[in-house]
CSV table of C-alpha atoms in Angstrom, one decimal:
chain,number,residue,atom,x,y,z
A,1,UNK,CA,0.0,0.0,0.0
A,2,UNK,CA,1.0,3.6,-0.5
A,3,UNK,CA,0.4,6.9,1.4
A,4,UNK,CA,-3.3,8.1,1.1
A,5,UNK,CA,-4.6,4.7,0.1
A,6,UNK,CA,-7.8,3.7,1.9
A,7,UNK,CA,-9.0,0.3,3.0
A,8,UNK,CA,-11.5,-1.6,5.3
A,9,UNK,CA,-9.6,-3.2,8.1
A,10,UNK,CA,-10.6,-5.5,10.9
A,11,UNK,CA,-8.4,-4.8,14.0
A,12,UNK,CA,-6.9,-8.1,15.1
A,13,UNK,CA,-4.6,-7.2,17.9
A,14,UNK,CA,-3.0,-4.2,19.8
A,15,UNK,CA,0.6,-3.2,19.8
A,16,UNK,CA,2.6,-2.4,22.9
A,17,UNK,CA,2.2,1.3,22.4
A,18,UNK,CA,-1.6,1.0,22.2
A,19,UNK,CA,-2.1,1.2,18.4
A,20,UNK,CA,-4.5,-1.3,16.8
A,21,UNK,CA,-3.1,-3.8,14.4
A,22,UNK,CA,-4.9,-4.8,11.2
A,23,UNK,CA,-4.1,-6.1,7.7
A,24,UNK,CA,-5.2,-5.0,4.3
A,25,UNK,CA,-4.4,-7.6,1.7
A,26,UNK,CA,-1.6,-9.0,3.9
A,27,UNK,CA,-0.1,-5.6,4.5
A,28,UNK,CA,0.2,-4.7,8.2
A,29,UNK,CA,-1.2,-1.4,9.4
A,30,UNK,CA,-0.8,0.3,12.8
A,31,UNK,CA,-3.9,2.4,13.6
A,32,UNK,CA,-4.2,4.8,16.5
A,33,UNK,CA,-7.3,4.8,18.6
A,34,UNK,CA,-8.4,1.4,17.3
A,35,UNK,CA,-9.6,-1.4,19.5
A,36,UNK,CA,-9.3,-5.2,18.7
A,37,UNK,CA,-12.5,-6.3,17.0
A,38,UNK,CA,-13.2,-2.9,15.3
A,39,UNK,CA,-14.0,-2.9,11.6
A,40,UNK,CA,-12.9,0.5,10.3
A,41,UNK,CA,-12.2,2.4,7.1
A,42,UNK,CA,-8.7,3.8,7.3
A,43,UNK,CA,-6.4,6.1,5.4
A,44,UNK,CA,-2.7,5.3,5.1
A,45,UNK,CA,-0.6,8.3,6.5
A,46,UNK,CA,2.8,6.6,6.3
A,47,UNK,CA,3.9,3.6,4.2
A,48,UNK,CA,7.0,1.5,4.6
A,49,UNK,CA,7.9,-1.7,2.7
A,50,UNK,CA,6.2,-4.2,5.0
A,51,UNK,CA,4.0,-2.1,7.2
A,52,UNK,CA,2.4,1.3,7.5
A,53,UNK,CA,0.5,3.7,9.8
A,54,UNK,CA,-3.1,4.7,9.2
A,55,UNK,CA,-5.8,6.8,10.8
A,56,UNK,CA,-9.5,6.0,11.1
A,57,UNK,CA,-11.8,7.6,8.6
A,58,UNK,CA,-15.0,5.8,9.6
A,59,UNK,CA,-16.1,3.3,12.2
A,60,UNK,CA,-18.0,0.6,10.3
A,61,UNK,CA,-18.5,-1.8,13.2
A,62,UNK,CA,-17.3,-1.1,16.7
A,63,UNK,CA,-15.7,-3.9,18.8
A,64,UNK,CA,-17.7,-5.3,21.7
A,65,UNK,CA,-14.7,-4.2,23.8
A,66,UNK,CA,-15.0,-0.6,22.7
A,67,UNK,CA,-16.3,2.0,25.2
A,68,UNK,CA,-16.8,5.7,25.0
A,69,UNK,CA,-13.8,7.6,26.4
A,70,UNK,CA,-14.6,9.8,29.3
A,71,UNK,CA,-12.1,12.4,28.3
A,72,UNK,CA,-13.0,14.5,25.2
A,73,UNK,CA,-9.3,14.8,24.2
A,74,UNK,CA,-8.3,11.2,24.9
A,75,UNK,CA,-7.4,10.8,21.2
A,76,UNK,CA,-5.0,13.7,20.7
A,77,UNK,CA,-3.6,13.8,24.2
A,78,UNK,CA,-0.6,11.6,24.8
A,79,UNK,CA,-1.5,10.8,28.4
A,80,UNK,CA,-3.9,7.9,27.8
A,81,UNK,CA,-3.7,5.3,25.0
A,82,UNK,CA,-6.5,2.9,26.0
A,83,UNK,CA,-9.5,4.9,27.1
A,84,UNK,CA,-11.5,3.5,24.2
A,85,UNK,CA,-11.0,-0.1,25.6
A,86,UNK,CA,-13.1,-1.6,28.4
A,87,UNK,CA,-11.1,-1.9,31.6
A,88,UNK,CA,-11.4,-5.7,31.5
A,89,UNK,CA,-9.8,-5.7,28.0
A,90,UNK,CA,-7.0,-3.4,29.2
A,91,UNK,CA,-6.1,-5.8,32.0
A,92,UNK,CA,-6.0,-8.7,29.6
A,93,UNK,CA,-3.9,-6.8,27.2
A,94,UNK,CA,-1.4,-6.1,30.0
A,95,UNK,CA,-1.4,-9.7,31.2
A,96,UNK,CA,-0.6,-10.8,27.6
A,97,UNK,CA,2.1,-8.1,27.2
A,98,UNK,CA,3.9,-9.5,30.3
A,99,UNK,CA,3.5,-13.1,29.2
A,100,UNK,CA,4.6,-12.4,25.6
A,101,UNK,CA,7.7,-10.6,26.8
A,102,UNK,CA,8.6,-13.5,29.1
A,103,UNK,CA,8.1,-16.0,26.3
A,104,UNK,CA,9.7,-14.1,23.3
A,105,UNK,CA,12.5,-12.2,25.0
A,106,UNK,CA,13.1,-14.4,28.0
A,107,UNK,CA,12.5,-17.7,26.3
A,108,UNK,CA,10.3,-19.0,29.2
A,109,UNK,CA,8.0,-21.1,27.0
A,110,UNK,CA,6.1,-22.8,29.8
A,111,UNK,CA,5.1,-19.8,31.8
A,112,UNK,CA,1.5,-18.6,32.4
A,113,UNK,CA,1.0,-15.1,33.9
A,114,UNK,CA,-2.1,-14.8,36.2
A,115,UNK,CA,-4.6,-12.0,35.8
A,116,UNK,CA,-3.3,-8.5,36.4
A,117,UNK,CA,-4.4,-7.0,39.8
A,118,UNK,CA,-6.7,-4.2,38.7
A,119,UNK,CA,-8.3,-1.2,40.4
A,120,UNK,CA,-11.9,-0.7,41.6
A,121,UNK,CA,-12.0,2.6,39.8
A,122,UNK,CA,-9.3,3.2,37.1
A,123,UNK,CA,-9.8,7.0,37.1
A,124,UNK,CA,-8.6,9.9,39.2
A,125,UNK,CA,-5.9,7.7,40.7
A,126,UNK,CA,-2.8,9.8,40.1
A,127,UNK,CA,-1.4,11.7,43.1
A,128,UNK,CA,1.1,13.5,40.9
A,129,UNK,CA,0.7,15.6,37.7
A,130,UNK,CA,3.3,17.6,35.7
A,131,UNK,CA,1.7,20.1,33.3
A,132,UNK,CA,3.7,21.8,30.6
A,133,UNK,CA,2.9,25.5,30.1
A,134,UNK,CA,2.9,27.4,26.8
A,135,UNK,CA,0.9,29.7,24.5
A,136,UNK,CA,-1.6,28.8,21.8
A,137,UNK,CA,-1.4,30.4,18.4
A,138,UNK,CA,-4.0,33.0,19.4
A,139,UNK,CA,-1.9,33.9,22.5
A,140,UNK,CA,-3.8,32.0,25.2
A,141,UNK,CA,-1.8,30.5,28.1
A,142,UNK,CA,-2.0,26.7,27.8
A,143,UNK,CA,-1.6,24.1,30.5
A,144,UNK,CA,-2.2,20.5,29.7
A,145,UNK,CA,-0.3,17.5,28.3
A,146,UNK,CA,1.7,16.9,25.2
A,147,UNK,CA,0.0,15.3,22.2
A,148,UNK,CA,1.3,11.9,21.4
A,149,UNK,CA,5.0,11.9,20.2
A,150,UNK,CA,5.1,15.7,20.1
A,151,UNK,CA,5.7,18.7,22.3
A,152,UNK,CA,2.4,20.4,21.2
A,153,UNK,CA,0.4,21.1,24.4
A,154,UNK,CA,-3.2,19.8,24.4
A,155,UNK,CA,-5.3,21.7,27.0
A,156,UNK,CA,-7.1,19.0,28.9
A,157,UNK,CA,-9.6,21.1,30.9
A,158,UNK,CA,-10.1,18.2,33.3
A,159,UNK,CA,-7.8,15.2,33.4
A,160,UNK,CA,-9.7,12.1,34.3
A,161,UNK,CA,-6.5,10.4,35.7
A,162,UNK,CA,-5.5,13.3,38.0
A,163,UNK,CA,-7.0,14.8,41.1
A,164,UNK,CA,-10.1,17.1,40.7
A,165,UNK,CA,-8.4,19.8,42.7
A,166,UNK,CA,-5.7,20.2,40.0
A,167,UNK,CA,-8.3,22.1,37.8
A,168,UNK,CA,-8.7,24.8,40.5
A,169,UNK,CA,-4.9,25.1,41.0
A,170,UNK,CA,-4.2,25.5,37.3
A,171,UNK,CA,-7.0,28.2,37.0
A,172,UNK,CA,-5.4,30.2,39.9
A,173,UNK,CA,-1.9,29.9,38.4
A,174,UNK,CA,-3.2,31.1,35.0
A,175,UNK,CA,-4.9,34.0,36.6
A,176,UNK,CA,-1.7,35.0,38.4
A,177,UNK,CA,0.3,34.8,35.2
A,178,UNK,CA,-2.2,36.9,33.2
A,179,UNK,CA,-2.5,39.5,35.9
A,180,UNK,CA,1.3,39.9,36.3
A,181,UNK,CA,2.2,39.3,32.7
A,182,UNK,CA,4.3,36.3,33.5
A,183,UNK,CA,5.4,34.6,30.3
A,184,UNK,CA,5.1,30.9,29.7
A,185,UNK,CA,8.2,29.1,28.5
A,186,UNK,CA,8.8,28.9,24.7
A,187,UNK,CA,10.8,25.7,24.1
A,188,UNK,CA,12.0,26.8,20.6
A,189,UNK,CA,13.3,30.2,21.7
A,190,UNK,CA,14.3,29.1,25.2
A,191,UNK,CA,12.5,32.2,26.5
A,192,UNK,CA,9.7,32.9,28.9
A,193,UNK,CA,9.6,31.9,32.6
A,194,UNK,CA,7.1,29.2,33.6
A,195,UNK,CA,7.9,25.8,32.1
A,196,UNK,CA,5.8,23.3,34.1
A,197,UNK,CA,3.5,23.1,37.0
A,198,UNK,CA,4.0,20.1,39.3
A,199,UNK,CA,1.1,19.1,41.6
A,200,UNK,CA,1.2,16.4,44.3
A,201,UNK,CA,-1.7,15.4,46.5
A,202,UNK,CA,-1.4,13.1,49.6
A,203,UNK,CA,-3.9,10.3,49.1
A,204,UNK,CA,-4.4,9.7,52.8
A,205,UNK,CA,-3.5,13.1,54.2
A,206,UNK,CA,-5.1,15.5,51.6
A,207,UNK,CA,-1.9,17.6,51.8
A,208,UNK,CA,-1.2,19.5,48.5
A,209,UNK,CA,2.1,20.5,47.0
A,210,UNK,CA,2.5,22.9,44.1
A,211,UNK,CA,5.9,23.5,42.5
A,212,UNK,CA,6.4,25.8,39.5
A,213,UNK,CA,9.4,24.9,37.3
A,214,UNK,CA,10.9,28.2,36.1
A,215,UNK,CA,13.4,29.3,33.5
A,216,UNK,CA,14.9,31.8,35.9
A,217,UNK,CA,15.7,32.3,39.6
A,218,UNK,CA,12.7,34.4,40.7
A,219,UNK,CA,9.0,35.1,40.0
A,220,UNK,CA,7.5,38.6,39.9
A,221,UNK,CA,4.8,39.3,42.5
A,222,UNK,CA,5.4,35.9,44.1
A,223,UNK,CA,3.3,37.0,47.1
A,224,UNK,CA,0.2,37.1,44.8
A,225,UNK,CA,0.8,33.6,43.7
A,226,UNK,CA,1.0,32.4,47.3
A,227,UNK,CA,-2.1,34.3,48.3
A,228,UNK,CA,-4.1,32.7,45.5
A,229,UNK,CA,-2.8,29.1,46.1
A,230,UNK,CA,-3.4,29.4,49.9
A,231,UNK,CA,-7.1,29.7,49.2
A,232,UNK,CA,-7.1,26.0,48.1
A,233,UNK,CA,-8.0,23.7,51.0
A,234,UNK,CA,-5.1,21.4,52.0
A,235,UNK,CA,-2.4,23.6,50.4
A,236,UNK,CA,0.7,22.6,52.4
A,237,UNK,CA,3.8,23.3,50.3
A,238,UNK,CA,4.5,25.9,47.6
A,239,UNK,CA,7.9,26.1,45.9
A,240,UNK,CA,9.9,27.0,42.8
A,241,UNK,CA,12.2,24.6,40.9
A,242,UNK,CA,14.9,26.4,38.8
A,243,UNK,CA,15.6,24.8,35.5
A,244,UNK,CA,17.4,27.0,33.0
A,245,UNK,CA,18.7,24.2,30.9
A,246,UNK,CA,17.8,23.9,27.2
A,247,UNK,CA,16.6,20.3,27.5
A,248,UNK,CA,13.5,18.2,27.8
A,249,UNK,CA,14.3,17.3,31.4
A,250,UNK,CA,11.4,18.7,33.5
A,251,UNK,CA,12.9,19.3,36.9
A,252,UNK,CA,16.1,21.2,37.9
A,253,UNK,CA,18.1,20.6,41.0
A,254,UNK,CA,17.6,23.9,42.8
A,255,UNK,CA,14.5,24.4,44.9
A,256,UNK,CA,13.2,27.7,46.3
A,257,UNK,CA,10.7,27.1,49.1
A,258,UNK,CA,7.9,29.7,49.2
A,259,UNK,CA,5.5,28.2,51.8
A,260,UNK,CA,5.4,25.3,54.1
A,261,UNK,CA,8.0,22.7,55.2
A,262,UNK,CA,9.2,21.9,51.7
A,263,UNK,CA,7.4,18.5,51.6
A,264,UNK,CA,4.0,16.9,52.0
A,265,UNK,CA,3.4,13.7,53.9
A,266,UNK,CA,1.5,10.5,52.9
A,267,UNK,CA,1.5,6.9,53.8
A,268,UNK,CA,1.5,3.4,52.2
A,269,UNK,CA,0.0,1.0,54.6
A,270,UNK,CA,1.1,2.2,58.1
A,271,UNK,CA,4.4,3.6,56.9
A,272,UNK,CA,4.5,7.4,56.6
A,273,UNK,CA,6.7,9.2,54.1
A,274,UNK,CA,7.8,12.8,53.6
A,275,UNK,CA,7.8,13.7,49.8
A,276,UNK,CA,9.6,16.6,48.4
A,277,UNK,CA,9.2,18.0,44.8
A,278,UNK,CA,12.2,16.1,43.6
A,279,UNK,CA,11.3,12.8,45.3
A,280,UNK,CA,10.3,9.7,43.4
A,281,UNK,CA,7.1,8.3,44.9
A,282,UNK,CA,4.6,6.0,43.2
A,283,UNK,CA,1.8,7.9,41.6
A,284,UNK,CA,-1.0,5.4,42.4
A,285,UNK,CA,-1.1,4.9,46.2
A,286,UNK,CA,-3.9,2.4,46.2
A,287,UNK,CA,-2.2,0.0,43.8
A,288,UNK,CA,1.2,0.6,45.4
A,289,UNK,CA,0.0,-1.1,48.6
A,290,UNK,CA,-1.0,-4.1,46.5
A,291,UNK,CA,2.3,-4.1,44.6
A,292,UNK,CA,4.5,-3.8,47.8
A,293,UNK,CA,2.3,-6.3,49.5
A,294,UNK,CA,3.1,-8.8,46.8
A,295,UNK,CA,6.8,-7.9,46.9
A,296,UNK,CA,6.8,-8.5,50.7
A,297,UNK,CA,5.0,-11.9,50.1
A,298,UNK,CA,7.6,-12.9,47.5
A,299,UNK,CA,10.5,-11.9,49.8
A,300,UNK,CA,9.3,-14.5,52.4
A,301,UNK,CA,10.8,-12.7,55.4
A,302,UNK,CA,10.8,-14.4,58.7
A,303,UNK,CA,12.6,-11.8,60.8
A,304,UNK,CA,16.2,-12.9,60.5
A,305,UNK,CA,17.1,-11.9,57.0
A,306,UNK,CA,19.5,-9.4,55.6
A,307,UNK,CA,17.9,-7.5,52.6
A,308,UNK,CA,19.4,-5.2,50.0
A,309,UNK,CA,17.0,-2.9,48.3
A,310,UNK,CA,18.5,-1.5,45.1
A,311,UNK,CA,17.1,1.7,43.4
A,312,UNK,CA,15.4,2.4,46.7
A,313,UNK,CA,14.3,6.0,46.1
A,314,UNK,CA,13.0,7.6,49.3
A,315,UNK,CA,12.9,4.2,51.0
A,316,UNK,CA,9.3,3.2,50.1
A,317,UNK,CA,10.0,-0.6,49.7
A,318,UNK,CA,12.9,-0.6,52.1
A,319,UNK,CA,10.8,0.5,55.1
A,320,UNK,CA,8.0,-2.0,54.1
A,321,UNK,CA,10.6,-4.7,54.3
A,322,UNK,CA,12.4,-3.5,57.4
A,323,UNK,CA,9.5,-4.3,59.6
A,324,UNK,CA,9.9,-8.0,58.8
A,325,UNK,CA,13.7,-8.3,58.3
A,326,UNK,CA,16.8,-8.3,60.5
A,327,UNK,CA,18.5,-5.5,58.5
A,328,UNK,CA,17.8,-3.6,55.3
A,329,UNK,CA,20.3,-1.8,53.2
A,330,UNK,CA,19.0,0.6,50.5
A,331,UNK,CA,21.0,2.1,47.5
A,332,UNK,CA,19.9,5.1,45.5
A,333,UNK,CA,21.7,7.5,43.2
A,334,UNK,CA,19.9,10.7,44.1
A,335,UNK,CA,21.4,12.2,47.3
A,336,UNK,CA,18.2,14.1,48.2
A,337,UNK,CA,16.2,10.9,48.0
A,338,UNK,CA,18.6,9.1,50.3
A,339,UNK,CA,18.2,12.0,52.8
A,340,UNK,CA,14.4,11.5,52.5
A,341,UNK,CA,14.8,7.8,53.1
A,342,UNK,CA,16.9,8.3,56.3
A,343,UNK,CA,14.3,10.8,57.5
A,344,UNK,CA,11.4,8.5,56.7
A,345,UNK,CA,13.1,5.8,58.7
A,346,UNK,CA,13.4,8.1,61.7
A,347,UNK,CA,9.8,9.3,61.6
A,348,UNK,CA,8.6,5.7,61.5
A,349,UNK,CA,10.9,4.6,64.3
A,350,UNK,CA,12.7,2.2,62.1
A,351,UNK,CA,16.3,1.7,63.2
A,352,UNK,CA,17.3,-1.4,61.1
A,353,UNK,CA,17.4,0.4,57.7
A,354,UNK,CA,20.6,1.9,56.4
A,355,UNK,CA,21.0,3.9,53.1
A,356,UNK,CA,23.8,4.5,50.7
A,357,UNK,CA,24.2,7.1,47.9
A,358,UNK,CA,25.4,5.9,44.5
A,359,UNK,CA,24.6,3.8,41.5
A,360,UNK,CA,23.4,0.4,42.5
A,361,UNK,CA,25.8,-1.1,39.8
A,362,UNK,CA,28.7,0.6,41.5
A,363,UNK,CA,27.8,0.4,45.2
A,364,UNK,CA,26.9,-3.2,45.6
A,365,UNK,CA,29.9,-4.7,43.6
A,366,UNK,CA,32.2,-2.4,45.6
A,367,UNK,CA,30.7,-3.4,48.9
A,368,UNK,CA,30.9,-7.1,47.9
A,369,UNK,CA,34.6,-6.9,46.8
A,370,UNK,CA,35.8,-4.8,49.8
A,371,UNK,CA,33.6,-5.9,52.6
A,372,UNK,CA,32.2,-9.3,51.5
A,373,UNK,CA,28.6,-8.2,52.2
A,374,UNK,CA,25.9,-10.9,52.0
A,375,UNK,CA,22.2,-11.0,51.5
A,376,UNK,CA,19.4,-13.4,52.0
A,377,UNK,CA,17.1,-11.4,49.8
A,378,UNK,CA,17.8,-8.8,47.2
A,379,UNK,CA,15.0,-6.5,45.9
A,380,UNK,CA,15.5,-4.5,42.7
A,381,UNK,CA,13.2,-1.8,41.3
A,382,UNK,CA,15.2,-0.4,38.4
A,383,UNK,CA,14.3,2.2,35.8
A,384,UNK,CA,12.9,1.1,32.4
A,385,UNK,CA,16.4,0.2,31.1
A,386,UNK,CA,16.5,-2.6,33.7
A,387,UNK,CA,19.6,-3.8,35.6
A,388,UNK,CA,23.2,-3.3,34.6
A,389,UNK,CA,25.0,-6.6,33.8
A,390,UNK,CA,27.7,-5.8,36.4
A,391,UNK,CA,25.0,-5.6,39.1
A,392,UNK,CA,23.3,-8.8,38.0
A,393,UNK,CA,26.7,-10.5,38.1
A,394,UNK,CA,27.3,-9.3,41.6
A,395,UNK,CA,23.8,-10.6,42.6
A,396,UNK,CA,24.7,-14.0,41.3
A,397,UNK,CA,28.0,-14.0,43.2
A,398,UNK,CA,26.3,-13.0,46.4
A,399,UNK,CA,23.8,-15.9,45.8
A,400,UNK,CA,20.8,-14.7,47.9
A,401,UNK,CA,18.1,-17.3,48.3
A,402,UNK,CA,15.5,-15.0,46.7
A,403,UNK,CA,15.6,-12.0,44.3
A,404,UNK,CA,12.4,-9.9,44.1
A,405,UNK,CA,12.4,-7.9,40.9
A,406,UNK,CA,9.9,-5.0,40.6
A,407,UNK,CA,9.7,-3.8,37.0
A,408,UNK,CA,8.0,-1.0,35.1
A,409,UNK,CA,9.1,-2.5,31.7
A,410,UNK,CA,8.4,-6.2,31.2
A,411,UNK,CA,10.7,-6.4,28.2
A,412,UNK,CA,13.8,-5.5,30.2
A,413,UNK,CA,12.5,-7.6,33.0
A,414,UNK,CA,12.3,-10.7,30.7
A,415,UNK,CA,15.9,-10.0,29.5
A,416,UNK,CA,17.2,-9.8,33.1
A,417,UNK,CA,15.3,-12.9,34.3
A,418,UNK,CA,16.8,-14.9,31.5
A,419,UNK,CA,20.3,-13.8,32.6
A,420,UNK,CA,19.6,-14.8,36.2
A,421,UNK,CA,18.0,-18.1,35.2
A,422,UNK,CA,21.0,-19.0,33.1
A,423,UNK,CA,23.1,-18.6,36.3
A,424,UNK,CA,21.3,-20.6,39.0
A,425,UNK,CA,17.9,-19.1,39.5
A,426,UNK,CA,14.3,-20.0,38.6
A,427,UNK,CA,11.1,-18.1,38.4
A,428,UNK,CA,9.0,-18.7,41.5
A,429,UNK,CA,6.2,-16.3,40.8
A,430,UNK,CA,5.0,-13.5,38.5
A,431,UNK,CA,2.3,-10.9,39.2
A,432,UNK,CA,1.2,-7.9,37.2
A,433,UNK,CA,-0.3,-4.9,39.0
A,434,UNK,CA,-2.2,-2.2,37.1
A,435,UNK,CA,-0.6,1.1,38.4
A,436,UNK,CA,-1.5,3.1,35.3
A,437,UNK,CA,-5.1,2.5,34.1
A,438,UNK,CA,-6.0,3.8,30.7
A,439,UNK,CA,-2.4,3.6,29.6
A,440,UNK,CA,-0.3,0.8,28.1
A,441,UNK,CA,2.0,0.6,31.1
A,442,UNK,CA,2.0,-2.1,33.7
A,443,UNK,CA,4.1,-2.9,36.8
A,444,UNK,CA,5.3,-6.4,37.3
A,445,UNK,CA,6.8,-8.1,40.4
A,446,UNK,CA,8.6,-11.4,40.0
A,447,UNK,CA,10.2,-13.8,42.5
A,448,UNK,CA,13.5,-15.5,41.5
A,449,UNK,CA,14.6,-18.4,43.7
A,450,UNK,CA,18.0,-19.9,44.0
A,451,UNK,CA,18.3,-23.4,42.7
A,452,UNK,CA,20.4,-25.5,45.0
A,453,UNK,CA,23.4,-27.1,43.4
A,454,UNK,CA,23.7,-24.6,40.6
């Protein structure tokens, strides 16, 4: 097929990025906003030798799994990819995604992944949102999310994944900017002041944090911004984050506190956490309890174990584990996160957790070589790129009885599990947890057990 050709296509499957997959005369087409089972008329917008991309011109016969998206901009906005699918279908898509990665990438042909643990209500679950700020062609200040694979801002109005209070906060910030002629950031010219608005809401405490990311070191009439935001019930922390770099990285390293203690508090289970603007903290607190509960179950702690928690962030998993272990050691590359972790241990009265700053792939091998450290259980929760091979090699040399792997990317998870299984481990359990409803992402926790004699 060629660009601008049209065809009737039955959607047979869905790709990992959420695009529907159909075939026209044996030619594979990837079609945005399509749901498996749909019969659609499409127009080819990009054609390659063996496959192409198309957009829907007309819905001929909707899939039984198709639902009406709640959000009016669910299509163009890049935040959600699956709002047109029923939630049950989303969970099955994510289960198959994990299973297919384990089979195709990991080579685990005999594995069956159980149903993904879903949410009671897969909307308004995010406790954190980062809104880019810009101007429309007619000069209006925009606050929303980027359109898929672009940096064009789609004004969402109300985001059905975020907290309802976000709408009120954005309205007040827009008023402040208009009244004081504060310019939004222009990415192409590297000019303007306000780049992003970061909002966090404590799920259990109701405490609210607002942080404006600015291309400068001060805001004009900052007292007016504070006055407006302090009218919002629960407002606990207002700050600025300085980012004058010409890059796509959202947050800078310098914080200017304008109001409150510089953090909000929340809890997972009965563990309390202090969360600063720069802290990594899971965005879905309800599902995080389920995820960490499964990780704790897989760890199989009886009270006498030494545990290493790698990529520990502000100590979220570490402190969960410390209540059941003899000793927990956490490793995290971000110094501010390690300080948060130490403070979180203190406020929870946990004395058997110790934290180190550095790359996990540097700290653990060095501690093993120099001090001969050991572990009964190692927990890893790496970024999407997965674990460094040097780190995996050290884990194998330390030979813990159990490795609990928490992953936000089941493809790199499968790769790393294969590496461990080739060196003396076997899969003892796999569980997907839906942390990100309406999107293609899924969290997975896996137990690796040491095979005696290998």
